[in-house]
Amino acid sequence: MMETFFLYAAIALSLIMVLSLYRAVFGPTVLDRMVGVNAIGSKTTVLLLLIGIIYQRVEMFVDISLAYACLNFIAVLAASRYFQKRKGLYDEGH
Amino acid sequence: MNVENISPEHIPPVRRVRTSTLSARTRKGISFIIAFCICLATWIVLSGRFDALHLTLGVLASGVVALGAGTILISWRGLGRLPRQWLGFIGYIPWLLYQIFLANLHVLYLAFHPRMIELISPEIIHFKSRLKRPMSLFIFANSITLTPGTITVFVSITGEFAVHAIDEPSAASLPGKMEEKVARLMGE
Amino acid sequence: MISFLAAVLIVLGLFFFAGGSVGILRFPDFYSRLHPAGKLDTMGLLLSLTGIALYVVQDLTLSAILTALKIMLIVVFVFITSPTATHAILDAGVRAGLSPWTAPGKRGRT
């Protein structure tokens, strides 16, 4: 019963991630893409734990999840430090 | 020592008198012990095993970290205020969570509103905070960012804030009550 | 009973996540998109991870309690890092010279 619930919760979370993916793919500026990627990363943290519960190995997946949260933070910091020196990332789509 | 009655300009001499009563070695030792305990607690929570091998490895690793970075992690200057700050923090966090929850509902309402574009009016507002210490500025800036409707754009060390607010009610709520809370928490 | 509470918390968290994604899609410019991205996500993460921790801690064995502690550690970590990450992206935008979108009627007033 609860396993089915967690399965559907994980599927719903994946669908929500697809919504954010639109911003990451079509965002008008590089920074919009980064916002989308960051949002996907924070949802992945939860998704990993849900997968862990479905496979009944939470104590293993919780470490992966913690590492993923850490990695997401560092990636966002590094990418924003890299792009802040760039002029002209305004409206790259036009 | 009562911190409340002393204005910020008077604090440095008091600190110097207090720290000179202990030798540098003792200070280093106390920093080392506190950092070691924090590291070991983190290790035990993260590893979750209590056999001899893992505990020995944990003691070794925390020892190396505390030896190298003890004086950086636990700075002696703020040590006297630390217990009081932590107690204040425990009172501050539930209030912050409640504020975050209230304001999150507001942004959620905006995000799902069909005519959202007419409701929002983003603007960048500037104000000067009366907080002085870097740590309290840091806590205040992070609290502003966590309460939805407002994001800190820029903070200077002298306390000038630039905040991006999503609509007028969020902009009007600054600096307001949160600044008072942070000031009381940090004993300013 | 506790499982039911956990399920309610997770569904609430998913709702906040959905709000964050819809907000990222609908808001007009990069600065206002950061509002739902940085914070509705943090709130959703807090609620759903609390739910998962409640579900895990039901067993009351030592390893289950440690796992729940670790999950709460993730929440604390995200609560410290999320404002910093939001601020880093925002700072990159300010330095690159992106101008914020303002509501059409208010352009002259501010």
GROMACS .gro file of C-alpha atoms in nm:
model
  392
    1MET     CA    1   0.000   0.000   0.000
    2MET     CA    2   0.263   0.253   0.106
    3GLU     CA    3   0.502   0.124  -0.162
    4THR     CA    4   0.244   0.206  -0.431
    5PHE     CA    5   0.203   0.552  -0.282
    6PHE     CA    6   0.578   0.615  -0.293
    7LEU     CA    7   0.591   0.489  -0.651
    8TYR     CA    8   0.323   0.735  -0.759
    9ALA     CA    9   0.490   1.015  -0.561
   10ALA     CA   10   0.817   0.945  -0.746
   11ILE     CA   11   0.637   0.950  -1.082
   12ALA     CA   12   0.468   1.280  -0.996
   13LEU     CA   13   0.803   1.426  -0.891
   14SER     CA   14   0.955   1.320  -1.223
   15LEU     CA   15   0.671   1.493  -1.410
   16ILE     CA   16   0.732   1.810  -1.207
   17MET     CA   17   1.099   1.787  -1.302
   18VAL     CA   18   1.001   1.780  -1.671
   19LEU     CA   19   0.830   2.118  -1.618
   20SER     CA   20   1.155   2.265  -1.483
   21LEU     CA   21   1.343   2.101  -1.769
   22TYR     CA   22   1.158   2.331  -2.011
   23ARG     CA   23   1.325   2.630  -1.847
   24ALA     CA   24   1.662   2.458  -1.854
   25VAL     CA   25   1.635   2.384  -2.228
   26PHE     CA   26   1.460   2.693  -2.366
   27GLY     CA   27   1.557   2.960  -2.110
   28PRO     CA   28   1.636   3.287  -2.285
   29THR     CA   29   1.961   3.345  -2.092
   30VAL     CA   30   2.227   3.118  -1.949
   31LEU     CA   31   2.121   3.215  -1.597
   32ASP     CA   32   1.763   3.102  -1.663
   33ARG     CA   33   1.902   2.763  -1.754
   34MET     CA   34   2.096   2.757  -1.429
   35VAL     CA   35   1.778   2.832  -1.233
   36GLY     CA   36   1.612   2.537  -1.404
   37VAL     CA   37   1.904   2.303  -1.341
   38ASN     CA   38   1.919   2.406  -0.975
   39ALA     CA   39   1.547   2.336  -0.935
   40ILE     CA   40   1.589   1.991  -1.093
   41GLY     CA   41   1.883   1.921  -0.860
   42SER     CA   42   1.689   1.994  -0.544
   43LYS     CA   43   1.404   1.769  -0.661
   44THR     CA   44   1.651   1.490  -0.741
   45THR     CA   45   1.754   1.489  -0.373
   46VAL     CA   46   1.399   1.390  -0.279
   47LEU     CA   47   1.362   1.153  -0.574
   48LEU     CA   48   1.671   0.956  -0.467
   49LEU     CA   49   1.523   0.907  -0.118
   50LEU     CA   50   1.191   0.793  -0.267
   51ILE     CA   51   1.376   0.541  -0.485
   52GLY     CA   52   1.558   0.427  -0.174
   53ILE     CA   53   1.229   0.359   0.004
   54ILE     CA   54   1.085   0.175  -0.296
   55TYR     CA   55   1.390  -0.054  -0.308
   56GLN     CA   56   1.400  -0.071   0.076
   57ARG     CA   57   1.760   0.047   0.091
   58VAL     CA   58   1.710   0.393   0.244
   59GLU     CA   59   2.024   0.379   0.457
   60MET     CA   60   2.230   0.348   0.138
   61PHE     CA   61   2.043   0.603  -0.072
   62VAL     CA   62   2.050   0.867   0.200
   63ASP     CA   63   2.427   0.901   0.160
   64ILE     CA   64   2.392   0.936  -0.217
   65SER     CA   65   2.125   1.197  -0.160
   66LEU     CA   66   2.342   1.397   0.079
   67ALA     CA   67   2.632   1.384  -0.166
   68TYR     CA   68   2.400   1.495  -0.445
   69ALA     CA   69   2.277   1.797  -0.246
   70CYS     CA   70   2.639   1.892  -0.181
   71LEU     CA   71   2.733   1.851  -0.547
   72ASN     CA   72   2.435   2.053  -0.665
   73PHE     CA   73   2.536   2.343  -0.441
   74ILE     CA   74   2.898   2.339  -0.554
   75ALA     CA   75   2.800   2.314  -0.921
   76VAL     CA   76   2.571   2.616  -0.894
   77LEU     CA   77   2.837   2.819  -0.712
   78ALA     CA   78   3.106   2.732  -0.965
   79ALA     CA   79   2.885   2.798  -1.267
   80SER     CA   80   2.766   3.134  -1.137
   81ARG     CA   81   3.125   3.240  -1.058
   82TYR     CA   82   3.217   3.144  -1.412
   83PHE     CA   83   2.934   3.330  -1.583
   84GLN     CA   84   2.945   3.647  -1.378
   85LYS     CA   85   3.248   3.776  -1.567
   86ARG     CA   86   3.071   3.738  -1.901
   87LYS     CA   87   2.912   4.039  -2.057
   88GLY     CA   88   2.638   3.996  -2.313
   89LEU     CA   89   2.455   3.691  -2.187
   90TYR     CA   90   2.149   3.909  -2.221
   91ASP     CA   91   1.881   3.767  -2.452
   92GLU     CA   92   2.089   3.511  -2.633
   93GLY     CA   93   1.778   3.379  -2.809
   94HIS     CA   94   1.725   3.690  -3.021
   95MET     CA   95   2.984   4.033   3.162
   96ASN     CA   96   2.664   4.194   3.047
   97VAL     CA   97   2.684   4.253   2.674
   98GLU     CA   98   2.357   4.441   2.647
   99ASN     CA   99   2.471   4.761   2.816
  100ILE     CA  100   2.781   4.813   2.607
  101SER     CA  101   2.764   4.995   2.276
  102PRO     CA  102   2.948   4.822   1.989
  103GLU     CA  103   3.240   5.070   1.993
  104HIS     CA  104   3.333   4.962   2.343
  105ILE     CA  105   3.352   4.591   2.282
  106PRO     CA  106   3.705   4.549   2.139
  107PRO     CA  107   3.899   4.668   2.450
  108VAL     CA  108   3.687   4.444   2.672
  109ARG     CA  109   3.767   4.148   2.451
  110ARG     CA  110   4.139   4.218   2.464
  111VAL     CA  111   4.146   4.228   2.843
  112ARG     CA  112   3.951   3.906   2.866
  113THR     CA  113   4.159   3.705   2.622
  114SER     CA  114   4.491   3.811   2.769
  115THR     CA  115   4.414   3.629   3.094
  116LEU     CA  116   4.457   3.294   2.921
  117SER     CA  117   4.769   3.178   2.744
  118ALA     CA  118   4.768   3.109   2.372
  119ARG     CA  119   4.821   2.740   2.437
  120THR     CA  120   4.510   2.706   2.652
  121ARG     CA  121   4.301   2.889   2.396
  122LYS     CA  122   4.425   2.662   2.120
  123GLY     CA  123   4.352   2.359   2.336
  124ILE     CA  124   3.994   2.463   2.404
  125SER     CA  125   3.935   2.535   2.034
  126PHE     CA  126   4.083   2.194   1.953
  127ILE     CA  127   3.858   2.010   2.199
  128ILE     CA  128   3.537   2.178   2.081
  129ALA     CA  129   3.619   2.126   1.713
  130PHE     CA  130   3.712   1.763   1.784
  131CYS     CA  131   3.381   1.692   1.957
  132ILE     CA  132   3.179   1.849   1.673
  133CYS     CA  133   3.374   1.653   1.410
  134LEU     CA  134   3.337   1.325   1.598
  135ALA     CA  135   2.961   1.374   1.644
  136THR     CA  136   2.922   1.439   1.270
  137TRP     CA  137   3.132   1.131   1.193
  138ILE     CA  138   2.922   0.907   1.415
  139VAL     CA  139   2.593   1.029   1.268
  140LEU     CA  140   2.719   0.988   0.912
  141SER     CA  141   2.893   0.651   0.951
  142GLY     CA  142   2.640   0.485   1.182
  143ARG     CA  143   2.873   0.202   1.287
  144PHE     CA  144   3.009   0.150   1.633
  145ASP     CA  145   3.276  -0.119   1.593
  146ALA     CA  146   3.636  -0.051   1.693
  147LEU     CA  147   3.771   0.001   1.341
  148HIS     CA  148   3.523   0.272   1.240
  149LEU     CA  149   3.548   0.452   1.575
  150THR     CA  150   3.930   0.455   1.556
  151LEU     CA  151   3.919   0.590   1.204
  152GLY     CA  152   3.673   0.856   1.318
  153VAL     CA  153   3.891   0.963   1.610
  154LEU     CA  154   4.193   0.983   1.380
  155ALA     CA  155   4.013   1.183   1.112
  156SER     CA  156   3.852   1.427   1.358
  157GLY     CA  157   4.188   1.468   1.531
  158VAL     CA  158   4.362   1.564   1.207
  159VAL     CA  159   4.084   1.807   1.110
  160ALA     CA  160   4.066   1.965   1.455
  161LEU     CA  161   4.445   1.998   1.473
  162GLY     CA  162   4.462   2.171   1.137
  163ALA     CA  163   4.148   2.380   1.141
  164GLY     CA  164   4.043   2.406   1.507
  165THR     CA  165   4.136   2.770   1.545
  166ILE     CA  166   3.959   2.857   1.219
  167LEU     CA  167   3.638   2.667   1.295
  168ILE     CA  168   3.607   2.786   1.656
  169SER     CA  169   3.731   3.143   1.677
  170TRP     CA  170   3.818   3.244   2.030
  171ARG     CA  171   3.680   3.595   1.996
  172GLY     CA  172   3.318   3.491   1.975
  173LEU     CA  173   3.345   3.199   2.214
  174GLY     CA  174   3.210   3.378   2.522
  175ARG     CA  175   2.892   3.475   2.340
  176LEU     CA  176   2.844   3.135   2.180
  177PRO     CA  177   2.615   2.959   2.434
  178ARG     CA  178   2.386   3.260   2.453
  179GLN     CA  179   2.369   3.281   2.074
  180TRP     CA  180   2.282   2.915   2.040
  181LEU     CA  181   2.004   2.951   2.294
  182GLY     CA  182   1.873   3.252   2.104
  183PHE     CA  183   1.898   3.055   1.782
  184ILE     CA  184   1.671   2.783   1.915
  185GLY     CA  185   1.408   3.049   1.978
  186TYR     CA  186   1.466   3.215   1.642
  187ILE     CA  187   1.436   2.908   1.418
  188PRO     CA  188   1.067   2.821   1.485
  189TRP     CA  189   0.969   3.184   1.428
  190LEU     CA  190   1.169   3.186   1.103
  191LEU     CA  191   1.008   2.860   0.990
  192TYR     CA  192   0.663   3.001   1.060
  193GLN     CA  193   0.744   3.316   0.860
  194ILE     CA  194   0.886   3.105   0.576
  195PHE     CA  195   0.570   2.898   0.569
  196LEU     CA  196   0.336   3.201   0.565
  197ALA     CA  197   0.533   3.375   0.293
  198ASN     CA  198   0.566   3.055   0.088
  199LEU     CA  199   0.187   3.034   0.073
  200HIS     CA  200   0.190   3.386  -0.069
  201VAL     CA  201   0.433   3.298  -0.349
  202LEU     CA  202   0.241   2.975  -0.415
  203TYR     CA  203  -0.076   3.181  -0.454
  204LEU     CA  204   0.106   3.412  -0.697
  205ALA     CA  205   0.247   3.122  -0.900
  206PHE     CA  206  -0.093   2.960  -0.956
  207HIS     CA  207  -0.291   3.281  -1.001
  208PRO     CA  208  -0.424   3.310  -1.359
  209ARG     CA  209  -0.364   3.686  -1.377
  210MET     CA  210  -0.030   3.673  -1.196
  211ILE     CA  211   0.133   3.923  -1.429
  212GLU     CA  212  -0.094   4.202  -1.304
  213LEU     CA  213  -0.038   4.124  -0.938
  214ILE     CA  214   0.339   4.136  -0.925
  215SER     CA  215   0.551   4.447  -0.951
  216PRO     CA  216   0.916   4.355  -0.902
  217GLU     CA  217   1.144   4.631  -0.780
  218ILE     CA  218   1.479   4.666  -0.611
  219ILE     CA  219   1.461   4.853  -0.281
  220HIS     CA  220   1.749   4.994  -0.080
  221PHE     CA  221   1.770   5.042   0.294
  222LYS     CA  222   2.032   5.071   0.565
  223SER     CA  223   2.035   4.821   0.847
  224ARG     CA  224   2.148   4.906   1.198
  225LEU     CA  225   2.316   4.568   1.245
  226LYS     CA  226   2.692   4.590   1.284
  227ARG     CA  227   2.851   4.247   1.315
  228PRO     CA  228   2.931   4.052   0.997
  229MET     CA  229   2.768   3.740   1.143
  230SER     CA  230   2.438   3.915   1.215
  231LEU     CA  231   2.442   4.072   0.868
  232PHE     CA  232   2.493   3.723   0.725
  233ILE     CA  233   2.203   3.576   0.924
  234PHE     CA  234   1.978   3.868   0.835
  235ALA     CA  235   2.062   3.847   0.463
  236ASN     CA  236   1.997   3.473   0.454
  237SER     CA  237   1.670   3.517   0.643
  238ILE     CA  238   1.558   3.777   0.387
  239THR     CA  239   1.640   3.538   0.105
  240LEU     CA  240   1.457   3.249   0.272
  241THR     CA  241   1.138   3.449   0.327
  242PRO     CA  242   0.977   3.443  -0.016
  243GLY     CA  243   0.895   3.764  -0.194
  244THR     CA  244   1.235   3.908  -0.118
  245ILE     CA  245   1.590   3.818  -0.223
  246THR     CA  246   1.902   3.996  -0.104
  247VAL     CA  247   2.088   4.136  -0.403
  248PHE     CA  248   2.373   4.305  -0.228
  249VAL     CA  249   2.499   4.359   0.128
  250SER     CA  250   2.789   4.582   0.222
  251ILE     CA  251   2.988   4.539   0.541
  252THR     CA  252   2.845   4.868   0.670
  253GLY     CA  253   2.491   4.732   0.648
  254GLU     CA  254   2.354   4.870   0.321
  255PHE     CA  255   2.107   4.628   0.169
  256ALA     CA  256   1.967   4.603  -0.181
  257VAL     CA  257   1.669   4.370  -0.191
  258HIS     CA  258   1.470   4.245  -0.489
  259ALA     CA  259   1.104   4.228  -0.389
  260ILE     CA  260   0.838   4.055  -0.599
  261ASP     CA  261   0.542   4.275  -0.503
  262GLU     CA  262   0.449   4.565  -0.281
  263PRO     CA  263   0.339   4.384   0.039
  264SER     CA  264   0.672   4.196   0.050
  265ALA     CA  265   0.865   4.518  -0.011
  266ALA     CA  266   0.677   4.700   0.266
  267SER     CA  267   0.765   4.437   0.527
  268LEU     CA  268   1.136   4.525   0.529
  269PRO     CA  269   1.346   4.566   0.741
  270GLY     CA  270   1.082   4.541   1.011
  271LYS     CA  271   1.049   4.279   1.277
  272MET     CA  272   1.308   4.038   1.146
  273GLU     CA  273   1.589   4.289   1.197
  274GLU     CA  274   1.484   4.339   1.560
  275LYS     CA  275   1.481   3.964   1.614
  276VAL     CA  276   1.828   3.919   1.465
  277ALA     CA  277   1.959   4.215   1.668
  278ARG     CA  278   1.827   4.068   1.990
  279LEU     CA  279   1.961   3.724   1.897
  280MET     CA  280   2.314   3.852   1.841
  281GLY     CA  281   2.308   4.080   2.144
  282GLU     CA  282   2.345   4.406   1.952
  283MET     CA  283  -0.122   0.646   1.155
  284ILE     CA  284   0.233   0.777   1.127
  285SER     CA  285   0.246   0.651   0.767
  286PHE     CA  286  -0.065   0.852   0.693
  287LEU     CA  287   0.092   1.168   0.838
  288ALA     CA  288   0.407   1.101   0.634
  289ALA     CA  289   0.200   1.060   0.318
  290VAL     CA  290   0.019   1.389   0.383
  291LEU     CA  291   0.352   1.568   0.435
  292ILE     CA  292   0.498   1.422   0.114
  293VAL     CA  293   0.190   1.522  -0.089
  294LEU     CA  294   0.213   1.875   0.054
  295GLY     CA  295   0.580   1.885  -0.037
  296LEU     CA  296   0.501   1.772  -0.391
  297PHE     CA  297   0.242   2.049  -0.412
  298PHE     CA  298   0.505   2.308  -0.317
  299PHE     CA  299   0.745   2.156  -0.572
  300ALA     CA  300   0.475   2.183  -0.840
  301GLY     CA  301   0.419   2.547  -0.744
  302GLY     CA  302   0.790   2.610  -0.777
  303SER     CA  303   0.805   2.458  -1.125
  304VAL     CA  304   0.497   2.641  -1.246
  305GLY     CA  305   0.641   2.963  -1.102
  306ILE     CA  306   0.968   2.910  -1.287
  307LEU     CA  307   0.772   2.868  -1.608
  308ARG     CA  308   0.533   3.160  -1.563
  309PHE     CA  309   0.723   3.449  -1.405
  310PRO     CA  310   0.832   3.715  -1.651
  311ASP     CA  311   1.204   3.758  -1.594
  312PHE     CA  312   1.509   3.595  -1.447
  313TYR     CA  313   1.503   3.786  -1.117
  314SER     CA  314   1.144   3.702  -1.034
  315ARG     CA  315   1.196   3.340  -1.143
  316LEU     CA  316   1.448   3.305  -0.861
  317HIS     CA  317   1.171   3.361  -0.604
  318PRO     CA  318   0.983   3.034  -0.667
  319ALA     CA  319   1.300   2.846  -0.766
  320GLY     CA  320   1.498   2.921  -0.454
  321LYS     CA  321   1.228   2.908  -0.192
  322LEU     CA  322   0.924   2.706  -0.286
  323ASP     CA  323   1.173   2.429  -0.361
  324THR     CA  324   1.333   2.466  -0.018
  325MET     CA  325   0.992   2.449   0.148
  326GLY     CA  326   0.889   2.147  -0.058
  327LEU     CA  327   1.213   1.976   0.030
  328LEU     CA  328   1.160   2.046   0.402
  329LEU     CA  329   0.806   1.904   0.397
  330SER     CA  330   0.872   1.594   0.187
  331LEU     CA  331   1.196   1.504   0.363
  332THR     CA  332   1.024   1.542   0.701
  333GLY     CA  333   0.759   1.302   0.572
  334ILE     CA  334   1.019   1.052   0.455
  335ALA     CA  335   1.206   1.079   0.788
  336LEU     CA  336   0.881   1.013   0.976
  337TYR     CA  337   0.813   0.709   0.760
  338VAL     CA  338   1.165   0.574   0.814
  339VAL     CA  339   1.175   0.636   1.191
  340GLN     CA  340   0.865   0.419   1.253
  341ASP     CA  341   1.078   0.107   1.298
  342LEU     CA  342   1.260   0.254   1.600
  343THR     CA  343   1.577   0.056   1.540
  344LEU     CA  344   1.914   0.226   1.577
  345SER     CA  345   1.988   0.229   1.205
  346ALA     CA  346   1.645   0.373   1.125
  347ILE     CA  347   1.697   0.654   1.375
  348LEU     CA  348   2.041   0.728   1.229
  349THR     CA  349   1.893   0.735   0.878
  350ALA     CA  350   1.623   0.979   0.991
  351LEU     CA  351   1.893   1.196   1.152
  352LYS     CA  352   2.084   1.198   0.825
  353ILE     CA  353   1.771   1.299   0.636
  354MET     CA  354   1.722   1.591   0.875
  355LEU     CA  355   2.091   1.676   0.821
  356ILE     CA  356   2.016   1.710   0.448
  357VAL     CA  357   1.734   1.953   0.535
  358VAL     CA  358   1.965   2.164   0.752
  359PHE     CA  359   2.230   2.158   0.480
  360VAL     CA  360   1.984   2.270   0.212
  361PHE     CA  361   1.849   2.545   0.439
  362ILE     CA  362   2.200   2.686   0.475
  363THR     CA  363   2.309   2.646   0.113
  364SER     CA  364   1.991   2.735  -0.077
  365PRO     CA  365   2.002   3.111   0.001
  366THR     CA  366   2.371   3.113  -0.086
  367ALA     CA  367   2.311   2.943  -0.423
  368THR     CA  368   2.021   3.179  -0.500
  369HIS     CA  369   2.236   3.474  -0.411
  370ALA     CA  370   2.524   3.349  -0.629
  371ILE     CA  371   2.301   3.321  -0.937
  372LEU     CA  372   2.146   3.661  -0.865
  373ASP     CA  373   2.488   3.821  -0.824
  374ALA     CA  374   2.598   3.675  -1.158
  375GLY     CA  375   2.290   3.833  -1.317
  376VAL     CA  376   2.354   4.174  -1.159
  377ARG     CA  377   2.718   4.176  -1.267
  378ALA     CA  378   2.631   4.070  -1.621
  379GLY     CA  379   2.404   4.373  -1.637
  380LEU     CA  380   2.062   4.213  -1.675
  381SER     CA  381   1.797   4.475  -1.601
  382PRO     CA  382   1.498   4.363  -1.393
  383TRP     CA  383   1.151   4.349  -1.543
  384THR     CA  384   0.912   4.604  -1.394
  385ALA     CA  385   0.534   4.617  -1.420
  386PRO     CA  386   0.430   4.826  -1.722
  387GLY     CA  387   0.234   5.089  -1.527
  388LYS     CA  388   0.502   5.146  -1.267
  389ARG     CA  389   0.801   5.216  -1.486
  390GLY     CA  390   0.799   5.589  -1.421
  391ARG     CA  391   0.723   5.574  -1.051
  392THR     CA  392   1.022   5.385  -0.919
   0.00000   0.00000   0.00000
